[in-house]
Short mmCIF file of C-alpha atoms in Angstrom, two decimals:
data_model
loop_
_atom_site.label_atom_id
_atom_site.label_comp_id
_atom_site.label_asym_id
_atom_site.label_seq_id
_atom_site.Cartn_x
_atom_site.Cartn_y
_atom_site.Cartn_z
CA ALA S 1 -27.16 8.00 23.63
CA MET S 2 -27.98 6.95 20.39
CA SER S 3 -28.69 3.98 18.92
CA LEU S 4 -28.66 2.00 15.83
CA ASN S 5 -31.48 2.00 13.21
CA GLY S 6 -30.73 -0.58 11.44
CA ASN S 7 -30.60 -4.42 11.74
CA PHE S 8 -27.60 -5.24 13.56
CA TRP S 9 -26.91 -8.11 11.94
CA ARG S 10 -27.36 -6.84 8.54
CA LEU S 11 -24.86 -4.00 9.43
CA PHE S 12 -22.41 -6.38 11.10
CA TRP S 13 -22.24 -8.48 7.87
CA THR S 14 -21.86 -5.90 5.70
CA ILE S 15 -18.61 -4.27 7.64
CA VAL S 16 -17.42 -7.87 7.66
CA LEU S 17 -17.74 -7.87 3.83
CA LEU S 18 -16.13 -4.65 3.41
CA SER S 19 -13.41 -6.20 5.82
CA VAL S 20 -12.90 -9.13 3.42
CA CYS S 21 -12.67 -7.02 0.44
CA SER S 22 -10.20 -4.68 1.56
CA VAL S 23 -7.94 -7.41 3.08
CA SER S 24 -8.28 -9.08 -0.38
CA VAL S 25 -7.45 -5.78 -2.35
CA ALA S 26 -4.32 -5.17 0.15
CA LEU S 27 -3.28 -8.67 -0.62
CA ALA S 28 -3.39 -8.20 -3.85
CA ILE S 29 -1.36 -4.94 -3.69
CA GLY S 30 1.26 -7.10 -1.42
CA CYS S 31 1.41 -9.96 -3.99
CA SER S 32 2.05 -7.26 -7.04
CA VAL S 33 5.32 -5.46 -5.30
CA ARG S 34 8.76 -7.09 -4.97
CA GLN S 35 9.42 -5.38 -2.01
CA PRO S 36 7.25 -5.15 1.19
CA ARG S 37 8.09 -1.80 1.89
CA GLU S 38 6.58 -0.68 -1.75
CA THR S 39 3.14 -1.42 -0.41
CA GLY S 40 3.37 1.75 1.55
CA ALA S 41 3.85 3.60 -1.83
CA VAL S 42 1.07 1.68 -3.67
CA GLY S 43 -1.45 1.24 -1.06
CA PRO S 44 -2.38 4.77 -0.70
CA LEU S 45 -2.66 4.72 -4.70
CA ILE S 46 -5.64 2.54 -4.18
CA PHE S 47 -7.08 2.93 -0.96
CA VAL S 48 -7.08 7.13 -1.66
CA PRO S 49 -9.39 6.83 -4.42
CA GLN S 50 -11.72 4.51 -2.95
CA LEU S 51 -12.62 7.29 -0.34
CA LEU S 52 -12.80 9.79 -3.33
CA PHE S 53 -15.31 7.58 -5.31
CA SER S 54 -17.03 6.54 -2.14
CA GLY S 55 -19.58 9.45 -2.46
CA MET S 56 -19.36 10.02 1.15
CA PHE S 57 -17.60 13.43 1.17
CA ILE S 58 -18.52 14.80 -2.36
CA PRO S 59 -21.66 12.93 -4.32
CA VAL S 60 -20.19 11.53 -7.16
CA SER S 61 -22.81 13.05 -9.41
CA HIS S 62 -21.14 16.12 -8.40
CA MET S 63 -17.77 15.06 -9.81
CA PRO S 64 -16.52 15.84 -13.12
CA ALA S 65 -17.73 13.20 -15.74
CA TYR S 66 -14.57 11.90 -17.04
CA LEU S 67 -13.81 11.02 -13.57
CA ARG S 68 -17.27 9.26 -12.50
CA TRP S 69 -16.33 6.04 -14.18
CA MET S 70 -13.83 5.51 -11.36
CA GLN S 71 -16.68 5.07 -8.91
CA TYR S 72 -17.61 1.52 -10.28
CA GLY S 73 -14.06 0.29 -8.97
CA SER S 74 -14.72 1.47 -5.49
CA PHE S 75 -15.70 -1.09 -3.29
CA LEU S 76 -16.43 1.28 -0.13
CA GLN S 77 -19.02 2.97 -2.28
CA TYR S 78 -20.90 -0.20 -2.53
CA ALA S 79 -20.56 -1.00 1.31
CA ILE S 80 -21.36 2.58 2.13
CA LYS S 81 -24.57 2.07 0.28
CA VAL S 82 -25.62 -1.11 1.55
CA LEU S 83 -24.66 0.53 4.78
CA GLY S 84 -26.97 3.51 4.36
CA ILE S 85 -29.65 1.42 3.09
CA VAL S 86 -29.51 -0.72 6.17
CA GLU S 87 -29.32 1.92 8.65
CA PHE S 88 -31.95 4.06 7.38
CA SER S 89 -34.55 1.71 6.64
CA ARG S 90 -37.05 2.70 9.52
CA VAL S 91 -36.25 6.57 9.62
CA PRO S 92 -39.10 8.66 8.23
CA HIS S 93 -38.21 10.55 4.90
CA ARG S 94 -35.28 8.27 4.25
CA GLU S 95 -35.91 8.52 0.42
CA VAL S 96 -34.67 12.34 0.57
CA LEU S 97 -31.16 11.09 2.71
CA LEU S 98 -30.73 8.22 0.56
CA GLU S 99 -31.46 10.15 -2.76
CA SER S 100 -29.00 12.91 -1.59
CA GLN S 101 -26.15 10.11 -1.38
CA ASP S 102 -26.99 8.63 -4.74
CA ILE S 103 -28.39 5.39 -3.40
CA ASP S 104 -31.19 3.42 -4.84
CA GLU S 105 -32.50 1.23 -2.01
CA ASN S 106 -34.26 -1.26 -4.21
CA ARG S 107 -30.36 -2.15 -5.50
CA ALA S 108 -29.27 -3.32 -2.30
CA GLU S 109 -28.73 -7.01 -2.81
CA TYR S 110 -26.62 -5.67 -6.16
CA TYR S 111 -24.44 -3.78 -4.65
CA VAL S 112 -23.77 -6.93 -2.08
CA GLY S 113 -23.34 -8.77 -5.14
CA LEU S 114 -20.81 -6.12 -6.43
CA LEU S 115 -19.06 -6.44 -3.63
CA VAL S 116 -18.70 -10.28 -3.60
CA VAL S 117 -17.67 -10.25 -6.69
CA LEU S 118 -14.95 -7.53 -6.23
CA VAL S 119 -13.55 -10.26 -3.41
CA PHE S 120 -13.12 -12.62 -5.95
CA ALA S 121 -11.71 -10.26 -8.22
CA PHE S 122 -8.76 -9.39 -5.76
CA SER S 123 -8.30 -12.69 -4.40
#
């Protein structure tokens, strides 16, 4: 059986913060459209780039330079970075893994702070 390497409560609260941020974005989308059915068209325009610019599938450093600026609005990117820092904190040679995902483990508080700022920005 596989177990988590990171602190359960840190992982839990990071996921809660990600959920709150996602809900605040969805609420902002819902408030910006006239008809509820329009959210089905607008939602993917917001959430699909979140996946693309999160760095999970393609590292942002491998994307064209003219698209990289979009990573800074990706709340999913910050949550994944925090989750990576917490989960791999006790893993040998974690630096190699974190570096391959463009994660700076010294900036965990910065990533959490940006998530909180994005929650208030979309609320």
